[in-house]
Tab-separated table of C-alpha atoms and ligand atoms in Angstrom:
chain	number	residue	atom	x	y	z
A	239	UNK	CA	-29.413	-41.038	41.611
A	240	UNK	CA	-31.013	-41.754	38.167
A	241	UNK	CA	-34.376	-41.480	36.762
A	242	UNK	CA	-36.675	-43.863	34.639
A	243	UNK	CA	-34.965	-42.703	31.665
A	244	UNK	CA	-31.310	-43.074	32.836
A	245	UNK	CA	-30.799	-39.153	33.481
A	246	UNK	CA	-31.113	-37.652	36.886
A	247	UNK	CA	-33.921	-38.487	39.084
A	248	UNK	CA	-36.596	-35.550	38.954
A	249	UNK	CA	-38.497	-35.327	41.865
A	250	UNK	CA	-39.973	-31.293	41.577
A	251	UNK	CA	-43.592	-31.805	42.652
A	252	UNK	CA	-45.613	-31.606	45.436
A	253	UNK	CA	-43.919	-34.386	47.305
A	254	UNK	CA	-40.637	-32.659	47.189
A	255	UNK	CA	-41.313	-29.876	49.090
A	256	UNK	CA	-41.989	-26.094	48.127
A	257	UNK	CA	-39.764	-25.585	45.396
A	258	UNK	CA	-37.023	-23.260	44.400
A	259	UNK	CA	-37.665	-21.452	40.821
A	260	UNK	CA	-35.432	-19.903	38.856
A	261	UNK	CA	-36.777	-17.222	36.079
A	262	UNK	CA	-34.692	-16.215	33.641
A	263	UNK	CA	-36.369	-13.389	32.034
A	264	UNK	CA	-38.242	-11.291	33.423
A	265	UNK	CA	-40.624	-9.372	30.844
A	266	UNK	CA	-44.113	-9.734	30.061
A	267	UNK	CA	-44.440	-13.660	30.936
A	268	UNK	CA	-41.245	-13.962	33.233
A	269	UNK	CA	-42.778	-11.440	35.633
A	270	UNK	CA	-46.400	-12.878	35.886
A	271	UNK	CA	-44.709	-16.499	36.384
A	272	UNK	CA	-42.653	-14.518	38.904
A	273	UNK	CA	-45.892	-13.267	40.763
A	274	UNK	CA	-47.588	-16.578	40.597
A	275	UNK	CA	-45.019	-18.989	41.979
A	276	UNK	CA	-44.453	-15.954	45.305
A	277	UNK	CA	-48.085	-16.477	45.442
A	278	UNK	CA	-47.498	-20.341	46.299
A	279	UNK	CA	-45.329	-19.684	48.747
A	280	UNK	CA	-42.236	-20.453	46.268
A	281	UNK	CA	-38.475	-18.802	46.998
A	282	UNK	CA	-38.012	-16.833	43.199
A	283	UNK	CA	-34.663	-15.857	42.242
A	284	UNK	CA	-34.701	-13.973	38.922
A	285	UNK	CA	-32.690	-12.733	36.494
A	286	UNK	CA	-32.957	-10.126	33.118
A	287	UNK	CA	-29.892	-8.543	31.686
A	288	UNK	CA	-32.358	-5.494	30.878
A	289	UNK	CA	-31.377	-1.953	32.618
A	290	UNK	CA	-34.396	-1.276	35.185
A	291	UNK	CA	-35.386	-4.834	35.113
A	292	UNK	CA	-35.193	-5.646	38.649
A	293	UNK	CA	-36.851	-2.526	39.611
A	294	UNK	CA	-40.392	-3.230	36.416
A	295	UNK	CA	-40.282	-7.041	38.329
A	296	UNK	CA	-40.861	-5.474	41.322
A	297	UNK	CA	-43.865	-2.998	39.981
A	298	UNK	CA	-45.332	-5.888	37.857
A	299	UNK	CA	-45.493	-8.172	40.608
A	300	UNK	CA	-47.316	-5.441	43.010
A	301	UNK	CA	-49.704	-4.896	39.281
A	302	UNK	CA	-50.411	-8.544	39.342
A	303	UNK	CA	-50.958	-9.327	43.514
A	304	UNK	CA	-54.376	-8.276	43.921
A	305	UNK	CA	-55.859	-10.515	41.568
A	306	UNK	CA	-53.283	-13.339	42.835
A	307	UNK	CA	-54.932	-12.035	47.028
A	308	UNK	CA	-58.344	-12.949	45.279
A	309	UNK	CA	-57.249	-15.963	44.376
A	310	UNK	CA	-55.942	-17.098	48.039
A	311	UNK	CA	-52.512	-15.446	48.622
A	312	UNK	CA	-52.121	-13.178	51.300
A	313	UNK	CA	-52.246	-9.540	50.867
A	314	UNK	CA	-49.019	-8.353	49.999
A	315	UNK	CA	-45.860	-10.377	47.817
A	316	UNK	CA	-44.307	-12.742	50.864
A	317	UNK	CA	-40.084	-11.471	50.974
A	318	UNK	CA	-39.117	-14.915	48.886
A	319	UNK	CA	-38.027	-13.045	45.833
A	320	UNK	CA	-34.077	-12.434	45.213
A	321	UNK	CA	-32.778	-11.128	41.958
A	322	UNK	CA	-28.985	-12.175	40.344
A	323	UNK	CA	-27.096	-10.123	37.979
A	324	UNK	CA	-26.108	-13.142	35.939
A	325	UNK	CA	-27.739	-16.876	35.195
A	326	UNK	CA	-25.407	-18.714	36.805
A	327	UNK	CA	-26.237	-17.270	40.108
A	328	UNK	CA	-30.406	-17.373	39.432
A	329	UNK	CA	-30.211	-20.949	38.835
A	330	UNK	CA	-27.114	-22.676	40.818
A	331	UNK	CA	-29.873	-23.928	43.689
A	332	UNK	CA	-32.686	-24.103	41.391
A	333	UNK	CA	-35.493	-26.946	41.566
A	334	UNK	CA	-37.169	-25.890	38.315
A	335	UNK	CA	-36.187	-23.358	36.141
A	336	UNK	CA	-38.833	-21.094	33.834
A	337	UNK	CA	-37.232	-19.575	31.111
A	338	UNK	CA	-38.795	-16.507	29.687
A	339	UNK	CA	-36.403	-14.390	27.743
A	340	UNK	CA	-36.982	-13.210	23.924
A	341	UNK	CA	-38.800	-15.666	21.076
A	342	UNK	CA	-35.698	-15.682	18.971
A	343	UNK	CA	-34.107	-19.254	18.623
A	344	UNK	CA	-30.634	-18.266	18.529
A	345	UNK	CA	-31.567	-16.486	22.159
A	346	UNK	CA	-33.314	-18.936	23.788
A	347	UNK	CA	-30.200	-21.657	23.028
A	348	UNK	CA	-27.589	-19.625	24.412
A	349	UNK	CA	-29.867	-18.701	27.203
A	350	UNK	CA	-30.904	-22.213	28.338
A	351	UNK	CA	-27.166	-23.997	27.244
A	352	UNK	CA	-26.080	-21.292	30.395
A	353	UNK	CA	-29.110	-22.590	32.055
A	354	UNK	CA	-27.871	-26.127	31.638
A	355	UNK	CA	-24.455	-25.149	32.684
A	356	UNK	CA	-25.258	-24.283	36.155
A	357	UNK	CA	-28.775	-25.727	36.874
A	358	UNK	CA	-28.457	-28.697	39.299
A	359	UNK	CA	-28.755	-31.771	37.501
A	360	UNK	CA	-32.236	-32.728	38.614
A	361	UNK	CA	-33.582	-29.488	37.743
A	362	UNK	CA	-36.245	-29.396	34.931
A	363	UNK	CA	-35.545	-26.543	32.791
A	364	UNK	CA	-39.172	-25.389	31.258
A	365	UNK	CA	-38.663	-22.333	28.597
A	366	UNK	CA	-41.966	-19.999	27.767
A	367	UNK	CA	-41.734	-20.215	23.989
A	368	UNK	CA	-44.718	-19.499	22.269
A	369	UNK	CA	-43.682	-21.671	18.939
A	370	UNK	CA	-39.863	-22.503	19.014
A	371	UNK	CA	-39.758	-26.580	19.165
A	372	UNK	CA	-37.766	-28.379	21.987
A	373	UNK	CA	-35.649	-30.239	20.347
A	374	UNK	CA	-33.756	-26.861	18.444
A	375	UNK	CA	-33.846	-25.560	22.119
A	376	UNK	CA	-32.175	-28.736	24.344
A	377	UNK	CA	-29.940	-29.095	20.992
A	378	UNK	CA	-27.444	-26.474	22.182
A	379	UNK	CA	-27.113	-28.129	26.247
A	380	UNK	CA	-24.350	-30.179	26.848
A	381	UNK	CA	-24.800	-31.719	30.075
A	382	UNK	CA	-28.794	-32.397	30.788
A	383	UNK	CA	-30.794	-31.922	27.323
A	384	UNK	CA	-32.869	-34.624	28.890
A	385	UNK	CA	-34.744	-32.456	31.477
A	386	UNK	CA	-35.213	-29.345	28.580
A	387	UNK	CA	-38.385	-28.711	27.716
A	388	UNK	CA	-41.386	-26.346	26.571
A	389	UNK	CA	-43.778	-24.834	29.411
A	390	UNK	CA	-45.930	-22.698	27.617
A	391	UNK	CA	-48.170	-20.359	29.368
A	392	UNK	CA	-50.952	-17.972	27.873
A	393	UNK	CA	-51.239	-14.243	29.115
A	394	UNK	CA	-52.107	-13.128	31.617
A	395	UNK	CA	-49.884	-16.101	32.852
A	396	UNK	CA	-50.449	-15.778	36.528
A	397	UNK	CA	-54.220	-15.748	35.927
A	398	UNK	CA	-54.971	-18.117	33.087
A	399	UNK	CA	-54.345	-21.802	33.956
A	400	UNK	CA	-53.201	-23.562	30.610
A	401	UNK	CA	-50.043	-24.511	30.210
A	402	UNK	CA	-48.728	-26.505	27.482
A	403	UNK	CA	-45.546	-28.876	28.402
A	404	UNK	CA	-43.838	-30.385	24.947
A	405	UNK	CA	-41.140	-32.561	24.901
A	406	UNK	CA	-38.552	-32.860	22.735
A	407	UNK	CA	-36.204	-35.570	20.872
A	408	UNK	CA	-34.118	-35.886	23.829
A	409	UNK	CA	-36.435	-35.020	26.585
A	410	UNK	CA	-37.086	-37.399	28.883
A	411	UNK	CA	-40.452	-38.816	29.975
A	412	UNK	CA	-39.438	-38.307	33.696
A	413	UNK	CA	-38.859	-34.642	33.391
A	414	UNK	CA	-42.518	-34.070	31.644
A	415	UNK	CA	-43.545	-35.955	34.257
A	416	UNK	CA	-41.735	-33.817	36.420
A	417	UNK	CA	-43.089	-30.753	34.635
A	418	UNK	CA	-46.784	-32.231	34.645
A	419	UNK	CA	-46.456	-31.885	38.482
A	420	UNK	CA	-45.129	-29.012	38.808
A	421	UNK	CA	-47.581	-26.927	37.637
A	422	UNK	CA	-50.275	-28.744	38.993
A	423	UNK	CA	-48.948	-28.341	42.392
A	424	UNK	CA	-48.570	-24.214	41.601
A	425	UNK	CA	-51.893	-24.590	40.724
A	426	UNK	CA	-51.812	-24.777	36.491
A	427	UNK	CA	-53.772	-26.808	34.181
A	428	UNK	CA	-50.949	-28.820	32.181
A	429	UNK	CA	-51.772	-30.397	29.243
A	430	UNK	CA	-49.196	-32.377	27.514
A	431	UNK	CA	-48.487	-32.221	23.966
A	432	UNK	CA	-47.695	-35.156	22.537
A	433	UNK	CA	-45.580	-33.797	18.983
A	434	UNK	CA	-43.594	-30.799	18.463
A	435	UNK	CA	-45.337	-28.533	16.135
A	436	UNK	CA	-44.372	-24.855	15.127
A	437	UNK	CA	-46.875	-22.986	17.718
A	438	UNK	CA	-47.594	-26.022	19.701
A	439	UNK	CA	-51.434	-26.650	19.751
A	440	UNK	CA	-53.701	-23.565	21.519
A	441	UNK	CA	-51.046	-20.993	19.147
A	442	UNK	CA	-52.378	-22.826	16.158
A	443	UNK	CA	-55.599	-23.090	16.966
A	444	UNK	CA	-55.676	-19.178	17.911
A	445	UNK	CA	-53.681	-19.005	14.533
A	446	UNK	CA	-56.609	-20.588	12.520
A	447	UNK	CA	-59.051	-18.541	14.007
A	448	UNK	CA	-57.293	-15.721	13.515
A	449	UNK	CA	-56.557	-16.703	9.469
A	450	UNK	CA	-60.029	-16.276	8.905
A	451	UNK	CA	-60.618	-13.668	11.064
A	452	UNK	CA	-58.147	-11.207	9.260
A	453	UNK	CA	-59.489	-12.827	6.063
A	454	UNK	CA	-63.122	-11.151	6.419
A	455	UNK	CA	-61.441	-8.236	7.358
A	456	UNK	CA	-59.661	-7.468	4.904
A	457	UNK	CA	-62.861	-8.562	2.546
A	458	UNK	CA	-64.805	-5.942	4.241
A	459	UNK	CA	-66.710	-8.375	5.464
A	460	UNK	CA	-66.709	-7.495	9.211
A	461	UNK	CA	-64.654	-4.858	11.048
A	462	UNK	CA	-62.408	-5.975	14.139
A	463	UNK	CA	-64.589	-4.820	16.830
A	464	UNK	CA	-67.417	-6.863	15.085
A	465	UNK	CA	-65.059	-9.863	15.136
A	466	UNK	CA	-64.468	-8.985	18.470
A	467	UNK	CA	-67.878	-8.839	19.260
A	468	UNK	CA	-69.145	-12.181	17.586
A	469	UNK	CA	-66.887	-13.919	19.386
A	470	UNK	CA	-67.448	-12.836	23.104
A	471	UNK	CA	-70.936	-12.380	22.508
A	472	UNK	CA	-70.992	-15.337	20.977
A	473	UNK	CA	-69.204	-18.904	21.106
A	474	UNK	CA	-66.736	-17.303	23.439
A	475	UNK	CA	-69.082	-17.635	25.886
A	476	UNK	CA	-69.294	-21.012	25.510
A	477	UNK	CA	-65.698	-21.934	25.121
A	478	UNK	CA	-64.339	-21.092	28.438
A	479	UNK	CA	-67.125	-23.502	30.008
A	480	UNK	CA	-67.426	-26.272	26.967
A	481	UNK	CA	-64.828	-26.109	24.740
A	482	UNK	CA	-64.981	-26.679	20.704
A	483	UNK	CA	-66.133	-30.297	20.782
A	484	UNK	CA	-67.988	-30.318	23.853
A	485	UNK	CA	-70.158	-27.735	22.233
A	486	UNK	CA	-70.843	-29.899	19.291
A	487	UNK	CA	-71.632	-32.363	21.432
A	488	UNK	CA	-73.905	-30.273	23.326
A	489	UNK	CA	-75.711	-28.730	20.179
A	490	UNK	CA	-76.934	-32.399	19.136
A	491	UNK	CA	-79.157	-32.657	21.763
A	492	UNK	CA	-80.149	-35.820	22.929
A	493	UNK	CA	-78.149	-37.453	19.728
A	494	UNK	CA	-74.847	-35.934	20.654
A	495	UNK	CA	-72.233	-34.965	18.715
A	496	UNK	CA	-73.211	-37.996	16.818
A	497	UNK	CA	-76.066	-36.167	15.622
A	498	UNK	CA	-74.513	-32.921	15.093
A	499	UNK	CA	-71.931	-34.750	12.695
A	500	UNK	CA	-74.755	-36.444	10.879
A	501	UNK	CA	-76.348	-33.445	9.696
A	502	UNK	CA	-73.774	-30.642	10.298
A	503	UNK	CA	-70.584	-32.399	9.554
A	504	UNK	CA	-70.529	-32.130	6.030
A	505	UNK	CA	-71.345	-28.086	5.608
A	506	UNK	CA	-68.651	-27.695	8.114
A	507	UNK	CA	-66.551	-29.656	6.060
A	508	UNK	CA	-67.214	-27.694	2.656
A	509	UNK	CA	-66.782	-24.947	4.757
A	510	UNK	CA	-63.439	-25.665	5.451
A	511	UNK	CA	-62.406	-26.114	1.847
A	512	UNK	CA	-63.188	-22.528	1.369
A	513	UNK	CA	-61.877	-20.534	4.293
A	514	UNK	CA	-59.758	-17.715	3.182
A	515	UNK	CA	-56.166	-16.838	2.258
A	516	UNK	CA	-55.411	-13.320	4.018
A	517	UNK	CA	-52.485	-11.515	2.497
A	518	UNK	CA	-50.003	-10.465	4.861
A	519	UNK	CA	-49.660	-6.624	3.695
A	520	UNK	CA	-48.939	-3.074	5.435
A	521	UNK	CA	-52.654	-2.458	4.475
A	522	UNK	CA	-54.067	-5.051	6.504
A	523	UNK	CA	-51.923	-4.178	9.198
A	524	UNK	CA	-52.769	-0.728	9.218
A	525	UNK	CA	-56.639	-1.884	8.664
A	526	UNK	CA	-56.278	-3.743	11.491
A	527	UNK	CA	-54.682	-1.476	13.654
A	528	UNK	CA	-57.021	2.056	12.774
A	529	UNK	CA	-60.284	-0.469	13.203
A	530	UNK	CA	-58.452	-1.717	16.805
A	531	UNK	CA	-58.283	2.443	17.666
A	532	UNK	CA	-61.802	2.833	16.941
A	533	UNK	CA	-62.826	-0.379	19.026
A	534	UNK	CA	-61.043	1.121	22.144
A	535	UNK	CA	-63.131	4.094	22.034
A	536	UNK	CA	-64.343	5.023	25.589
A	537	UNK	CA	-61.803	3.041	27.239
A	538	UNK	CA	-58.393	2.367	27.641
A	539	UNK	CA	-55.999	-0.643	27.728
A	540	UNK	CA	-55.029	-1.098	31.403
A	541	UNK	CA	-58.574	-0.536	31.832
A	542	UNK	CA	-59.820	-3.430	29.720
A	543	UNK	CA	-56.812	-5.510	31.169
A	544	UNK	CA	-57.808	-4.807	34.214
A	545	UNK	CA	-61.599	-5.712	33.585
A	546	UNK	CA	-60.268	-8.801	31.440
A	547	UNK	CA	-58.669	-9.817	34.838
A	548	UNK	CA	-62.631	-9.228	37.218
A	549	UNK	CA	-64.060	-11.184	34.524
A	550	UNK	CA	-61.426	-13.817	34.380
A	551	UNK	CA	-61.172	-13.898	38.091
A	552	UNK	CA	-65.079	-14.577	38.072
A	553	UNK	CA	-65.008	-17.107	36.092
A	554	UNK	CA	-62.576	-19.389	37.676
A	555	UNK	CA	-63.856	-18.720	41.057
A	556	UNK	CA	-67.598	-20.145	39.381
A	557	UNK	CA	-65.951	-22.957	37.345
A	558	UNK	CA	-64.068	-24.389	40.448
A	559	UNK	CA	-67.409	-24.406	42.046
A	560	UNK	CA	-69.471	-26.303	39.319
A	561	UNK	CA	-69.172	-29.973	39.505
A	562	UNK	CA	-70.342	-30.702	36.257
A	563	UNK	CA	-68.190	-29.794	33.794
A	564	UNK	CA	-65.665	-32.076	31.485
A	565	UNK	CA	-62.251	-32.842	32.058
B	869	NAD	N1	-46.523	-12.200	25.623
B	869	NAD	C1	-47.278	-13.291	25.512
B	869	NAD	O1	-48.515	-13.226	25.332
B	869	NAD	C2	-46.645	-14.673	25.650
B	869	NAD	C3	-47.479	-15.742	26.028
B	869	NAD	C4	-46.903	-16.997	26.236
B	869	NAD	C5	-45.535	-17.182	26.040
B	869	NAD	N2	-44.767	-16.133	25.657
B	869	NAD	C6	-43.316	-16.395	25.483
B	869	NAD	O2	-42.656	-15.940	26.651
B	869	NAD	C7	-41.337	-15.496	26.294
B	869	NAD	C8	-41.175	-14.067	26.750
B	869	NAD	O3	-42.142	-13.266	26.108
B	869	NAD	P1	-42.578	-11.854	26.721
B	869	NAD	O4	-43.855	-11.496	26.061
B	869	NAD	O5	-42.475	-11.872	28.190
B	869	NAD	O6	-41.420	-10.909	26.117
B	869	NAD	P2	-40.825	-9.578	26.769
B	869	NAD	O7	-40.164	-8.872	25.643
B	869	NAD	O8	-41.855	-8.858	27.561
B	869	NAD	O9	-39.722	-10.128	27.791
B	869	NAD	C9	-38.522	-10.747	27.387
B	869	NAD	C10	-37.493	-10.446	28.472
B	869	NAD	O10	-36.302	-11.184	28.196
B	869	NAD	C11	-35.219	-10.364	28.616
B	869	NAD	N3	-33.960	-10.833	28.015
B	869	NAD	C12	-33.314	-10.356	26.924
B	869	NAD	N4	-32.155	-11.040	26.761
B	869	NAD	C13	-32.087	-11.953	27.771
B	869	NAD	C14	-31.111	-12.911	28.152
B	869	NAD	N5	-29.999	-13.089	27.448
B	869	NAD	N6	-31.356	-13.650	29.260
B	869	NAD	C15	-32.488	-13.496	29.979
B	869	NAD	N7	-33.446	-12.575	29.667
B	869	NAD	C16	-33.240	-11.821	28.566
B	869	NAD	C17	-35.620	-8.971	28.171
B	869	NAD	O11	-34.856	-7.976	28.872
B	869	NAD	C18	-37.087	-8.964	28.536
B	869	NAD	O12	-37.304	-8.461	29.852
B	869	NAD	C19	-41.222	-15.689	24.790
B	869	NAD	O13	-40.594	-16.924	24.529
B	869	NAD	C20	-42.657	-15.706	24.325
B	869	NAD	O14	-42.833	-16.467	23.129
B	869	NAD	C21	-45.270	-14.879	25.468
């Protein structure tokens, strides 16, 4: 059967039944997708060439479950997860297929060309990279490039919703579509990007914050905990409920962003023309790194991930219960 686009009809989505996922890779990223798509009720088989990698899955899946119960799955992992010892055998009966293995190019094309060797034909092969672009990806598959593409999650990825699904050259528009509703269905918020750009979009606008953020540190201007703290004390707040523009929209009052443009637009503008130039140097980076000690004083990291993850929780359970926001 063929698609829209003359390659293999793609039907993963919520009319298609509960489907079968494939992770390859099975880190950071691979394991939290891992957690996510047991907690939809979705048979996992995964694979990671690592030593002890089957055994960390298991651990980081148990790590991520209780904030996965809060949000609705039952209390323990459901038995759905199986584990191969090569790719072949993770993906052979695959519906969808989440790549997640290192953010080296030369990696990810050998990776998802065996991907594309033994994938079924209508499955959609989504890889994690943060920045790679598609098309140097789905350049190195020989049977299906069409249904290669980006599926970009942000950490914690069984928590946070975003996911950013790029297309490449040769991708076709039935497997984004494809993509699209997958991750709906499991639950995501997909947003499609329409061009492939080094970093996608949310890396580069996290990028341009953090340009000027390591600029006025390394000034003196501000130390990283103050960074830290304008921001969460500040238009963080906001941004998880309004985002960038919606704020500007919301700070003209009765005008609008209209308003806000009108007499705001052009300092922001002038602004922008001087933002800094951080050097990339062992100084900033150890700057960076003896001001992040100091900042974790009185705490420790699994503790802050863990409150990142409350806090986080909170805040989706109250935004799925407000009717008025955008989008
Ligand atoms: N960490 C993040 O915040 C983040 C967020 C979004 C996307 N990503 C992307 O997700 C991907 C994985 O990142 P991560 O942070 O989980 O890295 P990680 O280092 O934690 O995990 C990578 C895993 O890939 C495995 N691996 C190595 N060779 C492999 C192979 N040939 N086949 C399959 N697996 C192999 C490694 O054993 C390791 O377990 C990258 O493309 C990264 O850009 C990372």
């Amino acid at each position: 059967m063929t698609g829209p686009a003359g390659g293999p009809e793609l039907a993963v989505g919520p009319t298609a039944g509960l489907p079968r996922v494939a992770v390859v890779g099975t880190g950071v990223i691979g394991a939290a997708w891992a957690a996510l798509f047991l907690s939809r009720g979705y048979p996992v088989r995964a694979h990671d060439p690592a030593p002890g990698a089957r055994h960390r899955l298991t651990a980081q899946i148990a790590a991520a479950w209780p904030a996965l119960a809060a949000l609705g799955a039952g209390t323990e992992p459901p038995s759905l997860l199986t584990w191969s010892d090569d790719i072949a055998g993770a993906v052979t009966d695959a519906d969808f297929v989440q790549e997640s293995g290192p953010e080296t190019l030369d990696l990810k094309q050998a990776v998802t060309a065996e991907i594309d060797a033994h994938a079924p034909a209508a499955a959609v092969i989504a890889s994690s990279s943060s920045g790679l672009r598609p098309s140097q990806i789905q350049a190195a598959c020989a049977r299906h490039p069409e249904r290669v593409l980006i599926g970009h999650p942000f950490h914690p990825a069984h928590l946070i919703p975003l996911v950013e699904v790029v297309g490449g050259e040769r991708t076709s528009a039935a497997a984004v579509a494809a993509a699209m509703a997958f991750y709906t269905a499991a639950g995501k918020r997909p947003i499609q990007v329409r061009q492939e750009l080094p970093g996608h979009v949310v890396n580069r606008l996290q990028a341009a914050l953090w340009k000027e953020a390591y600029s006025l540190v390394q000034r003196g201007v501000v130390t990283v905990a103050e960074v830290d703290a304008a921001i969460t004390s500040g238009p963080g707040l906001r941004w998880a409920v309004v985002g960038p523009f919606a704020g500007q929209h919301l700070s003209g009052g009765d005008g609008g962003i209209a308003h806000t443009l009108e007499h705001l637009g052009p300092p922001m503008a002038a602004w922008w023309a001087e933002l800094g130039q951080p050097s990339w140097t062992p100084d900033l980076v150890e700057q960076v790194v003896g001001q992040m000690a100091q900042e974790m004083t009185g705490t420790t990291t699994q503790r802050l991930a863990a409150a990142r993850d409350r806090l986080v929780l909170g805040l989706l359970a109250a935004k799925s219960a407000e009717p008025d926001l955008p989008g």
